[in-house]
PDB file of C-alpha atoms and ligand atoms in Angstrom:
ATOM      1  CA  MET A   1    -106.445 -89.645 124.430  1.00 94.00           C
ATOM      2  CA  ILE A   2    -106.943 -87.271 126.688  1.00 98.00           C
ATOM      3  CA  ASP A   3    -106.995 -83.301 124.971  1.00 98.00           C
ATOM      4  CA  VAL A   4    -105.854 -81.246 128.299  1.00 98.00           C
ATOM      5  CA  TYR A   5    -106.784 -77.291 128.140  1.00 98.00           C
ATOM      6  CA  TYR A   6    -104.077 -76.068 129.757  1.00 98.00           C
ATOM      7  CA  TRP A   7    -102.018 -72.552 130.502  1.00 98.00           C
ATOM      8  CA  THR A   8     -99.019 -71.583 131.955  1.00 97.00           C
ATOM      9  CA  THR A   9    -100.335 -71.630 135.246  1.00 97.00           C
ATOM     10  CA  PRO A  10    -100.231 -73.520 138.658  1.00 98.00           C
ATOM     11  CA  ASN A  11    -103.511 -75.312 137.926  1.00 98.00           C
ATOM     12  CA  GLY A  12    -102.612 -76.167 134.141  1.00 98.00           C
ATOM     13  CA  HIS A  13     -99.509 -77.943 136.032  1.00 98.00           C
ATOM     14  CA  LYS A  14    -100.999 -80.076 138.353  1.00 98.00           C
ATOM     15  CA  VAL A  15    -102.601 -81.527 135.594  1.00 98.00           C
ATOM     16  CA  THR A  16     -99.461 -82.136 133.209  1.00 98.00           C
ATOM     17  CA  ILE A  17     -97.587 -83.013 136.721  1.00 98.00           C
ATOM     18  CA  LEU A  18    -100.446 -86.414 136.878  1.00 98.00           C
ATOM     19  CA  LEU A  19    -100.643 -87.088 133.171  1.00 98.00           C
ATOM     20  CA  GLU A  20     -96.690 -86.879 132.989  1.00 98.00           C
ATOM     21  CA  GLU A  21     -96.265 -89.766 135.833  1.00 98.00           C
ATOM     22  CA  LEU A  22     -99.471 -91.800 134.449  1.00 98.00           C
ATOM     23  CA  GLY A  23     -97.663 -91.627 131.667  1.00 98.00           C
ATOM     24  CA  ILE A  24    -100.100 -91.439 129.228  1.00 97.00           C
ATOM     25  CA  GLU A  25    -100.789 -90.238 126.067  1.00 97.00           C
ATOM     26  CA  TYR A  26    -102.283 -86.649 126.080  1.00 98.00           C
ATOM     27  CA  LYS A  27    -102.407 -83.954 124.000  1.00 98.00           C
ATOM     28  CA  VAL A  28    -101.798 -80.300 125.242  1.00 98.00           C
ATOM     29  CA  VAL A  29    -104.532 -77.530 124.014  1.00 98.00           C
ATOM     30  CA  PRO A  30    -103.442 -74.119 125.175  1.00 98.00           C
ATOM     31  CA  VAL A  31    -105.813 -71.646 126.280  1.00 97.00           C
ATOM     32  CA  ASP A  32    -104.187 -67.950 126.036  1.00 96.00           C
ATOM     33  CA  ILE A  33    -106.195 -66.226 129.138  1.00 96.00           C
ATOM     34  CA  GLY A  34    -104.548 -63.413 128.795  1.00 94.00           C
ATOM     35  CA  LYS A  35    -106.246 -62.952 125.090  1.00 94.00           C
ATOM     36  CA  GLY A  36    -109.601 -64.072 126.334  1.00 93.00           C
ATOM     37  CA  GLN A  37    -109.578 -67.426 125.011  1.00 95.00           C
ATOM     38  CA  GLN A  38    -111.760 -68.708 128.069  1.00 96.00           C
ATOM     39  CA  PHE A  39    -114.496 -67.455 126.677  1.00 95.00           C
ATOM     40  CA  GLU A  40    -114.919 -69.130 122.826  1.00 95.00           C
ATOM     41  CA  THR A  41    -117.613 -71.086 122.948  1.00 94.00           C
ATOM     42  CA  GLU A  42    -116.127 -74.319 122.109  1.00 95.00           C
ATOM     43  CA  PHE A  43    -113.961 -73.678 125.669  1.00 96.00           C
ATOM     44  CA  LEU A  44    -116.590 -72.878 127.853  1.00 96.00           C
ATOM     45  CA  ALA A  45    -118.419 -76.202 126.691  1.00 96.00           C
ATOM     46  CA  ILE A  46    -116.395 -78.327 128.582  1.00 97.00           C
ATOM     47  CA  SER A  47    -115.667 -75.343 131.256  1.00 97.00           C
ATOM     48  CA  PRO A  48    -118.448 -73.109 132.044  1.00 96.00           C
ATOM     49  CA  ASN A  49    -117.489 -71.480 134.493  1.00 97.00           C
ATOM     50  CA  ASN A  50    -113.860 -69.972 131.900  1.00 96.00           C
ATOM     51  CA  ARG A  51    -111.189 -71.001 133.156  1.00 97.00           C
ATOM     52  CA  ILE A  52    -108.238 -73.682 132.517  1.00 98.00           C
ATOM     53  CA  PRO A  53    -108.210 -76.211 133.313  1.00 98.00           C
ATOM     54  CA  ALA A  54    -110.097 -78.979 131.406  1.00 98.00           C
ATOM     55  CA  ILE A  55    -109.794 -81.916 130.336  1.00 98.00           C
ATOM     56  CA  VAL A  56    -111.812 -84.484 127.742  1.00 98.00           C
ATOM     57  CA  ASP A  57    -111.151 -87.954 127.972  1.00 98.00           C
ATOM     58  CA  HIS A  58    -111.956 -89.448 124.357  1.00 98.00           C
ATOM     59  CA  GLN A  59    -111.511 -93.163 125.945  1.00 97.00           C
ATOM     60  CA  PRO A  60    -113.621 -93.287 129.130  1.00 97.00           C
ATOM     61  CA  THR A  61    -114.206 -96.156 131.283  1.00 96.00           C
ATOM     62  CA  GLY A  62    -117.684 -97.117 131.230  1.00 93.00           C
ATOM     63  CA  ALA A  63    -118.929 -94.513 128.170  1.00 95.00           C
ATOM     64  CA  ASP A  64    -118.746 -94.807 125.356  1.00 95.00           C
ATOM     65  CA  GLN A  65    -118.737 -90.979 124.623  1.00 97.00           C
ATOM     66  CA  PRO A  66    -116.134 -88.499 125.832  1.00 98.00           C
ATOM     67  CA  VAL A  67    -116.409 -87.499 128.910  1.00 98.00           C
ATOM     68  CA  SER A  68    -115.634 -83.325 129.325  1.00 98.00           C
ATOM     69  CA  VAL A  69    -113.343 -82.569 132.850  1.00 98.00           C
ATOM     70  CA  PHE A  70    -113.095 -79.373 134.615  1.00 98.00           C
ATOM     71  CA  GLU A  71    -112.108 -77.477 138.136  1.00 98.00           C
ATOM     72  CA  SER A  72    -108.402 -78.684 138.175  1.00 98.00           C
ATOM     73  CA  GLY A  73    -109.300 -80.785 141.885  1.00 98.00           C
ATOM     74  CA  ALA A  74    -112.147 -82.928 140.194  1.00 98.00           C
ATOM     75  CA  ILE A  75    -109.520 -83.360 137.002  1.00 98.00           C
ATOM     76  CA  LEU A  76    -106.768 -84.814 139.498  1.00 98.00           C
ATOM     77  CA  LEU A  77    -109.465 -87.085 140.653  1.00 98.00           C
ATOM     78  CA  TYR A  78    -111.051 -88.837 137.819  1.00 98.00           C
ATOM     79  CA  LEU A  79    -108.002 -89.333 136.228  1.00 98.00           C
ATOM     80  CA  ALA A  80    -106.058 -91.445 139.723  1.00 98.00           C
ATOM     81  CA  GLU A  81    -108.721 -93.213 140.049  1.00 98.00           C
ATOM     82  CA  LYS A  82    -109.565 -93.944 136.136  1.00 98.00           C
ATOM     83  CA  TYR A  83    -105.620 -95.375 136.058  1.00 98.00           C
ATOM     84  CA  ALA A  84    -106.332 -96.788 139.463  1.00 98.00           C
ATOM     85  CA  GLN A  85    -102.971 -94.591 140.805  1.00 98.00           C
ATOM     86  CA  PHE A  86    -101.519 -91.943 143.079  1.00 98.00           C
ATOM     87  CA  ILE A  87    -104.826 -91.847 145.472  1.00 98.00           C
ATOM     88  CA  PRO A  88    -104.603 -95.097 148.325  1.00 97.00           C
ATOM     89  CA  THR A  89    -107.966 -97.275 147.332  1.00 96.00           C
ATOM     90  CA  ASP A  90    -108.140 -98.292 151.629  1.00 97.00           C
ATOM     91  CA  THR A  91    -110.511 -95.775 152.922  1.00 98.00           C
ATOM     92  CA  PRO A  92    -108.790 -94.188 155.151  1.00 98.00           C
ATOM     93  CA  GLY A  93    -105.514 -93.448 152.910  1.00 98.00           C
ATOM     94  CA  ARG A  94    -108.058 -92.482 150.370  1.00 98.00           C
ATOM     95  CA  VAL A  95    -109.898 -90.081 152.513  1.00 98.00           C
ATOM     96  CA  LYS A  96    -106.191 -88.344 153.830  1.00 98.00           C
ATOM     97  CA  VAL A  97    -106.320 -87.371 150.216  1.00 98.00           C
ATOM     98  CA  LEU A  98    -109.181 -86.043 149.694  1.00 98.00           C
ATOM     99  CA  GLU A  99    -108.328 -83.888 152.739  1.00 98.00           C
ATOM    100  CA  TRP A 100    -105.862 -82.553 151.500  1.00 98.00           C
ATOM    101  CA  LEU A 101    -106.750 -82.593 147.734  1.00 98.00           C
ATOM    102  CA  PHE A 102    -109.884 -80.240 149.122  1.00 98.00           C
ATOM    103  CA  TRP A 103    -107.839 -78.123 151.283  1.00 98.00           C
ATOM    104  CA  GLN A 104    -105.441 -77.361 148.370  1.00 98.00           C
ATOM    105  CA  MET A 105    -108.472 -77.069 146.406  1.00 98.00           C
ATOM    106  CA  ALA A 106    -110.820 -74.552 148.866  1.00 98.00           C
ATOM    107  CA  GLY A 107    -107.612 -73.052 151.307  1.00 98.00           C
ATOM    108  CA  PHE A 108    -103.761 -72.851 149.601  1.00 98.00           C
ATOM    109  CA  GLY A 109    -104.508 -72.180 145.711  1.00 98.00           C
ATOM    110  CA  PRO A 110    -107.928 -69.192 146.294  1.00 98.00           C
ATOM    111  CA  MET A 111    -105.658 -68.084 149.243  1.00 98.00           C
ATOM    112  CA  LEU A 112    -101.954 -68.332 147.502  1.00 98.00           C
ATOM    113  CA  GLY A 113    -103.700 -66.296 144.141  1.00 98.00           C
ATOM    114  CA  GLN A 114    -104.958 -63.861 146.011  1.00 98.00           C
ATOM    115  CA  ASN A 115    -101.815 -63.513 147.038  1.00 98.00           C
ATOM    116  CA  HIS A 116    -100.148 -63.105 144.086  1.00 97.00           C
ATOM    117  CA  HIS A 117    -103.408 -60.314 142.676  1.00 97.00           C
ATOM    118  CA  PHE A 118    -102.811 -57.931 145.369  1.00 98.00           C
ATOM    119  CA  GLY A 119     -98.827 -58.583 145.708  1.00 97.00           C
ATOM    120  CA  PHE A 120     -98.108 -58.549 142.115  1.00 96.00           C
ATOM    121  CA  TYR A 121    -100.279 -58.045 140.001  1.00 95.00           C
ATOM    122  CA  ALA A 122    -102.951 -55.207 141.153  1.00 95.00           C
ATOM    123  CA  LYS A 123    -101.413 -51.841 140.519  1.00 93.00           C
ATOM    124  CA  ASP A 124    -102.853 -50.780 143.168  1.00 95.00           C
ATOM    125  CA  LYS A 125    -100.785 -51.923 146.080  1.00 97.00           C
ATOM    126  CA  ILE A 126    -102.969 -51.429 149.265  1.00 98.00           C
ATOM    127  CA  PRO A 127    -101.724 -53.018 152.231  1.00 98.00           C
ATOM    128  CA  TYR A 128    -104.440 -54.310 154.025  1.00 98.00           C
ATOM    129  CA  ALA A 129    -104.776 -56.742 151.420  1.00 98.00           C
ATOM    130  CA  ILE A 130    -101.454 -57.439 150.843  1.00 98.00           C
ATOM    131  CA  GLU A 131    -101.103 -57.954 154.865  1.00 98.00           C
ATOM    132  CA  ARG A 132    -104.073 -59.929 155.167  1.00 98.00           C
ATOM    133  CA  TYR A 133    -103.166 -62.803 152.117  1.00 98.00           C
ATOM    134  CA  VAL A 134     -99.161 -63.328 153.006  1.00 98.00           C
ATOM    135  CA  LYS A 135    -100.063 -63.328 156.766  1.00 98.00           C
ATOM    136  CA  GLU A 136    -103.103 -66.834 155.182  1.00 98.00           C
ATOM    137  CA  THR A 137    -100.106 -67.538 153.004  1.00 98.00           C
ATOM    138  CA  SER A 138     -97.258 -67.793 155.556  1.00 98.00           C
ATOM    139  CA  ARG A 139    -100.403 -69.458 157.943  1.00 98.00           C
ATOM    140  CA  LEU A 140    -100.624 -72.007 154.965  1.00 98.00           C
ATOM    141  CA  TYR A 141     -97.218 -72.782 154.870  1.00 98.00           C
ATOM    142  CA  GLY A 142     -96.748 -73.272 158.826  1.00 98.00           C
ATOM    143  CA  VAL A 143     -99.836 -76.006 158.744  1.00 98.00           C
ATOM    144  CA  LEU A 144     -97.910 -77.579 155.438  1.00 98.00           C
ATOM    145  CA  ASN A 145     -94.813 -77.777 157.549  1.00 98.00           C
ATOM    146  CA  ARG A 146     -96.381 -79.080 160.335  1.00 98.00           C
ATOM    147  CA  GLN A 147     -98.026 -82.520 158.169  1.00 98.00           C
ATOM    148  CA  LEU A 148     -95.007 -82.752 156.390  1.00 98.00           C
ATOM    149  CA  LYS A 149     -93.014 -83.610 159.476  1.00 97.00           C
ATOM    150  CA  SER A 150     -93.472 -86.633 159.540  1.00 90.00           C
ATOM    151  CA  ARG A 151     -93.489 -87.755 155.834  1.00 96.00           C
ATOM    152  CA  GLU A 152     -92.161 -88.049 153.075  1.00 98.00           C
ATOM    153  CA  TYR A 153     -95.245 -87.133 150.859  1.00 98.00           C
ATOM    154  CA  ILE A 154     -97.731 -85.047 152.161  1.00 98.00           C
ATOM    155  CA  CYS A 155    -100.435 -88.151 152.558  1.00 98.00           C
ATOM    156  CA  ASP A 156     -98.443 -91.189 153.684  1.00 96.00           C
ATOM    157  CA  THR A 157     -97.740 -92.033 149.756  1.00 97.00           C
ATOM    158  CA  TYR A 158     -96.972 -89.507 146.645  1.00 98.00           C
ATOM    159  CA  SER A 159    -100.080 -88.557 145.697  1.00 98.00           C
ATOM    160  CA  ILE A 160    -102.380 -86.097 143.913  1.00 98.00           C
ATOM    161  CA  ALA A 161    -102.338 -83.615 146.840  1.00 98.00           C
ATOM    162  CA  ASP A 162     -98.153 -83.349 146.660  1.00 98.00           C
ATOM    163  CA  MET A 163     -99.441 -82.972 143.238  1.00 98.00           C
ATOM    164  CA  ALA A 164    -101.843 -80.086 143.346  1.00 98.00           C
ATOM    165  CA  CYS A 165     -99.486 -78.144 145.955  1.00 98.00           C
ATOM    166  CA  TYR A 166     -96.354 -78.275 144.318  1.00 98.00           C
ATOM    167  CA  PRO A 167     -97.110 -75.956 141.700  1.00 98.00           C
ATOM    168  CA  TRP A 168     -98.206 -73.084 144.321  1.00 98.00           C
ATOM    169  CA  THR A 169     -95.165 -73.431 146.053  1.00 98.00           C
ATOM    170  CA  VAL A 170     -92.435 -72.526 142.556  1.00 98.00           C
ATOM    171  CA  SER A 171     -93.997 -69.199 143.007  1.00 97.00           C
ATOM    172  CA  HIS A 172     -92.982 -68.862 147.171  1.00 98.00           C
ATOM    173  CA  ALA A 173     -90.671 -65.882 147.073  1.00 98.00           C
ATOM    174  CA  ARG A 174     -93.405 -64.209 144.590  1.00 97.00           C
ATOM    175  CA  GLN A 175     -95.534 -64.491 148.074  1.00 98.00           C
ATOM    176  CA  GLN A 176     -93.801 -63.284 150.470  1.00 98.00           C
ATOM    177  CA  GLN A 177     -92.362 -66.352 152.211  1.00 98.00           C
ATOM    178  CA  ASP A 178     -88.647 -67.803 152.623  1.00 98.00           C
ATOM    179  CA  LEU A 179     -88.684 -71.429 152.696  1.00 98.00           C
ATOM    180  CA  ASN A 180     -86.265 -71.476 155.476  1.00 98.00           C
ATOM    181  CA  ASP A 181     -89.066 -70.599 157.780  1.00 98.00           C
ATOM    182  CA  PHE A 182     -90.909 -73.818 157.162  1.00 98.00           C
ATOM    183  CA  PRO A 183     -87.922 -76.722 156.264  1.00 98.00           C
ATOM    184  CA  GLU A 184     -90.237 -79.179 155.731  1.00 98.00           C
ATOM    185  CA  VAL A 185     -91.956 -77.630 153.014  1.00 98.00           C
ATOM    186  CA  LYS A 186     -88.433 -76.777 151.187  1.00 98.00           C
ATOM    187  CA  ARG A 187     -87.089 -79.963 151.753  1.00 98.00           C
ATOM    188  CA  TRP A 188     -90.259 -81.805 150.490  1.00 98.00           C
ATOM    189  CA  HIS A 189     -90.774 -78.772 147.043  1.00 98.00           C
ATOM    190  CA  ASP A 190     -87.067 -79.578 146.165  1.00 98.00           C
ATOM    191  CA  GLN A 191     -88.012 -82.663 146.360  1.00 98.00           C
ATOM    192  CA  MET A 192     -91.192 -82.441 143.904  1.00 98.00           C
ATOM    193  CA  LYS A 193     -88.999 -80.296 141.728  1.00 98.00           C
ATOM    194  CA  SER A 194     -86.625 -82.613 140.757  1.00 98.00           C
ATOM    195  CA  ARG A 195     -89.243 -85.309 139.655  1.00 98.00           C
ATOM    196  CA  PRO A 196     -88.908 -86.423 136.318  1.00 98.00           C
ATOM    197  CA  ALA A 197     -92.263 -86.034 135.530  1.00 98.00           C
ATOM    198  CA  VAL A 198     -92.674 -82.598 137.029  1.00 98.00           C
ATOM    199  CA  GLU A 199     -89.854 -81.918 135.000  1.00 98.00           C
ATOM    200  CA  ARG A 200     -90.972 -82.570 132.492  1.00 98.00           C
ATOM    201  CA  ALA A 201     -94.246 -81.446 133.029  1.00 98.00           C
ATOM    202  CA  TYR A 202     -92.793 -77.314 133.613  1.00 98.00           C
ATOM    203  CA  GLU A 203     -90.939 -77.824 129.498  1.00 98.00           C
ATOM    204  CA  ILE A 204     -94.015 -77.709 128.032  1.00 97.00           C
ATOM    205  CA  PRO A 205     -94.302 -74.383 128.277  1.00 96.00           C
ATOM    206  CA  GLU A 206     -91.167 -73.218 126.977  1.00 96.00           C
ATOM    207  CA  LYS A 207     -91.327 -76.631 123.731  1.00 96.00           C
ATOM    208  CA  MET A 208     -94.776 -75.100 122.979  1.00 97.00           C
ATOM    209  CA  ASN A 209     -93.540 -71.346 122.688  1.00 95.00           C
ATOM    210  CA  LEU A 210     -96.402 -70.325 125.378  1.00 96.00           C
ATOM    211  CA  GLN A 211     -95.458 -67.310 126.769  1.00 89.00           C
ATOM    212  CA  GLY A 212     -96.634 -66.941 130.612  1.00 84.00           C
ATOM    213  CA  GLY A 213     -97.296 -63.429 132.373  1.00 86.00           C
ATOM    214  CA  ILE A 214     -99.681 -60.968 131.925  1.00 90.00           C
ATOM    215  CA  SER A 215     -99.071 -57.999 130.027  1.00 90.00           C
ATOM    216  CA  ASP A 216    -101.664 -54.957 130.906  1.00 89.00           C
ATOM    217  CA  GLU A 217    -103.671 -56.086 127.741  1.00 90.00           C
ATOM    218  CA  ALA A 218    -104.235 -59.610 129.459  1.00 93.00           C
ATOM    219  CA  ALA A 219    -104.696 -57.697 132.969  1.00 93.00           C
ATOM    220  CA  LYS A 220    -107.628 -55.822 131.253  1.00 91.00           C
ATOM    221  CA  ILE A 221    -109.142 -59.011 130.560  1.00 91.00           C
ATOM    222  CA  LEU A 222    -108.053 -60.811 133.968  1.00 94.00           C
ATOM    223  CA  PHE A 223    -108.883 -58.566 135.896  1.00 93.00           C
ATOM    224  CA  GLY A 224    -112.672 -57.031 135.355  1.00 88.00           C
ATOM    225  CA  GLN A 225    -114.384 -59.714 135.131  1.00 93.00           C
ATOM    226  CA  ASP A 226    -118.226 -59.836 136.610  1.00 93.00           C
ATOM    227  CA  SER A 227    -121.846 -61.872 135.328  1.00 91.00           C
ATOM    228  CA  SER A 228    -121.060 -60.599 132.188  1.00 90.00           C
ATOM    229  CA  VAL A 229    -118.512 -62.664 131.309  1.00 88.00           C
ATOM    230  CA  VAL A 230    -121.174 -65.276 131.104  1.00 81.00           C
ATOM    231  CA  ARG A 231    -124.362 -64.352 130.268  1.00 73.00           C
TER     232      ARG A 231
HETATM  233  N1  LIG B 301    -111.125 -73.386 141.102  1.00 84.45           N
HETATM  234  C1  LIG B 301    -110.484 -73.438 139.461  1.00 84.45           C
HETATM  235  C2  LIG B 301    -109.764 -72.127 139.251  1.00 84.45           C
HETATM  236  C3  LIG B 301    -109.028 -72.424 138.366  1.00 84.45           C
HETATM  237  C4  LIG B 301    -108.440 -71.031 137.774  1.00 84.45           C
HETATM  238  O1  LIG B 301    -108.499 -69.864 138.353  1.00 84.45           O
HETATM  239  N2  LIG B 301    -107.236 -71.170 136.584  1.00 84.45           N
HETATM  240  C5  LIG B 301    -107.215 -69.801 135.454  1.00 84.45           C
HETATM  241  C6  LIG B 301    -105.905 -70.066 135.880  1.00 84.45           C
HETATM  242  S1  LIG B 301    -104.998 -70.506 137.277  1.00 84.45           S
HETATM  243  C7  LIG B 301    -107.973 -68.940 134.975  1.00 84.45           C
HETATM  244  O2  LIG B 301    -107.700 -69.748 133.551  1.00 84.45           O
HETATM  245  N3  LIG B 301    -108.378 -67.642 135.006  1.00 84.45           N
HETATM  246  C8  LIG B 301    -108.767 -66.996 133.548  1.00 84.45           C
HETATM  247  C9  LIG B 301    -109.594 -66.090 134.143  1.00 84.45           C
HETATM  248  O3  LIG B 301    -109.585 -65.314 135.165  1.00 84.45           O
HETATM  249  O4  LIG B 301    -110.617 -65.012 133.043  1.00 84.45           O
HETATM  250  C10 LIG B 301    -108.691 -74.641 139.284  1.00 84.45           C
HETATM  251  O5  LIG B 301    -108.768 -75.279 140.308  1.00 84.45           O
HETATM  252  O6  LIG B 301    -109.295 -75.350 138.596  1.00 84.45           O
END
């Protein structure tokens, strides 16, 4: 059994998409980040960065104690390797998936996250910051569009790279991006959206009655953190 410490955000969806694609048994443990549950001691023991997602694998291969993993990219890689799916085993194929997984983790996710922050969540609308992240988002969508020109999926086969990127494209309108400007991304996005496993992953919040969104109270918890929260 895998426990997935989860909230209804792009990084949370990545992991439930993979778990649904794998068709394995898992338990969702909600961590309401708007209420500060990411700072609870039990959660910090498995996710020291006070961020979702994280998992605990109670039946790890080659270990007799449960294994915990934090960071969505590490989780995708851990599960893909454990179940030998959604990452090729040949070296060139594997390297391609790692490149695009790390591209998402180091660029596409963080930049689009800043785009959401300055363009949507921040009360103080700072034109320079908004323009900086909207433009960088546009550049990154352009990179993805070019990669998808000759392929159905981001790499040669459907992989954890697609599962890492897709949830961040769901909010393209909020990011001030028009998918018609990126026809290959649009085609891929629509194809991803209609995968049954992806549909099931996106049904979880409603099924579990998890309220996403960021209230004023939640914004105070989420957007004012400094080193005092990790002491
Ligand atoms: N690099 C991390 C980022 C995780 C992350 O930023 N998670 C957000 C939700 S998408 C979170 O838990 N925020 C809680 C907080 O800011 O305190 C990953 O990919 O797992």
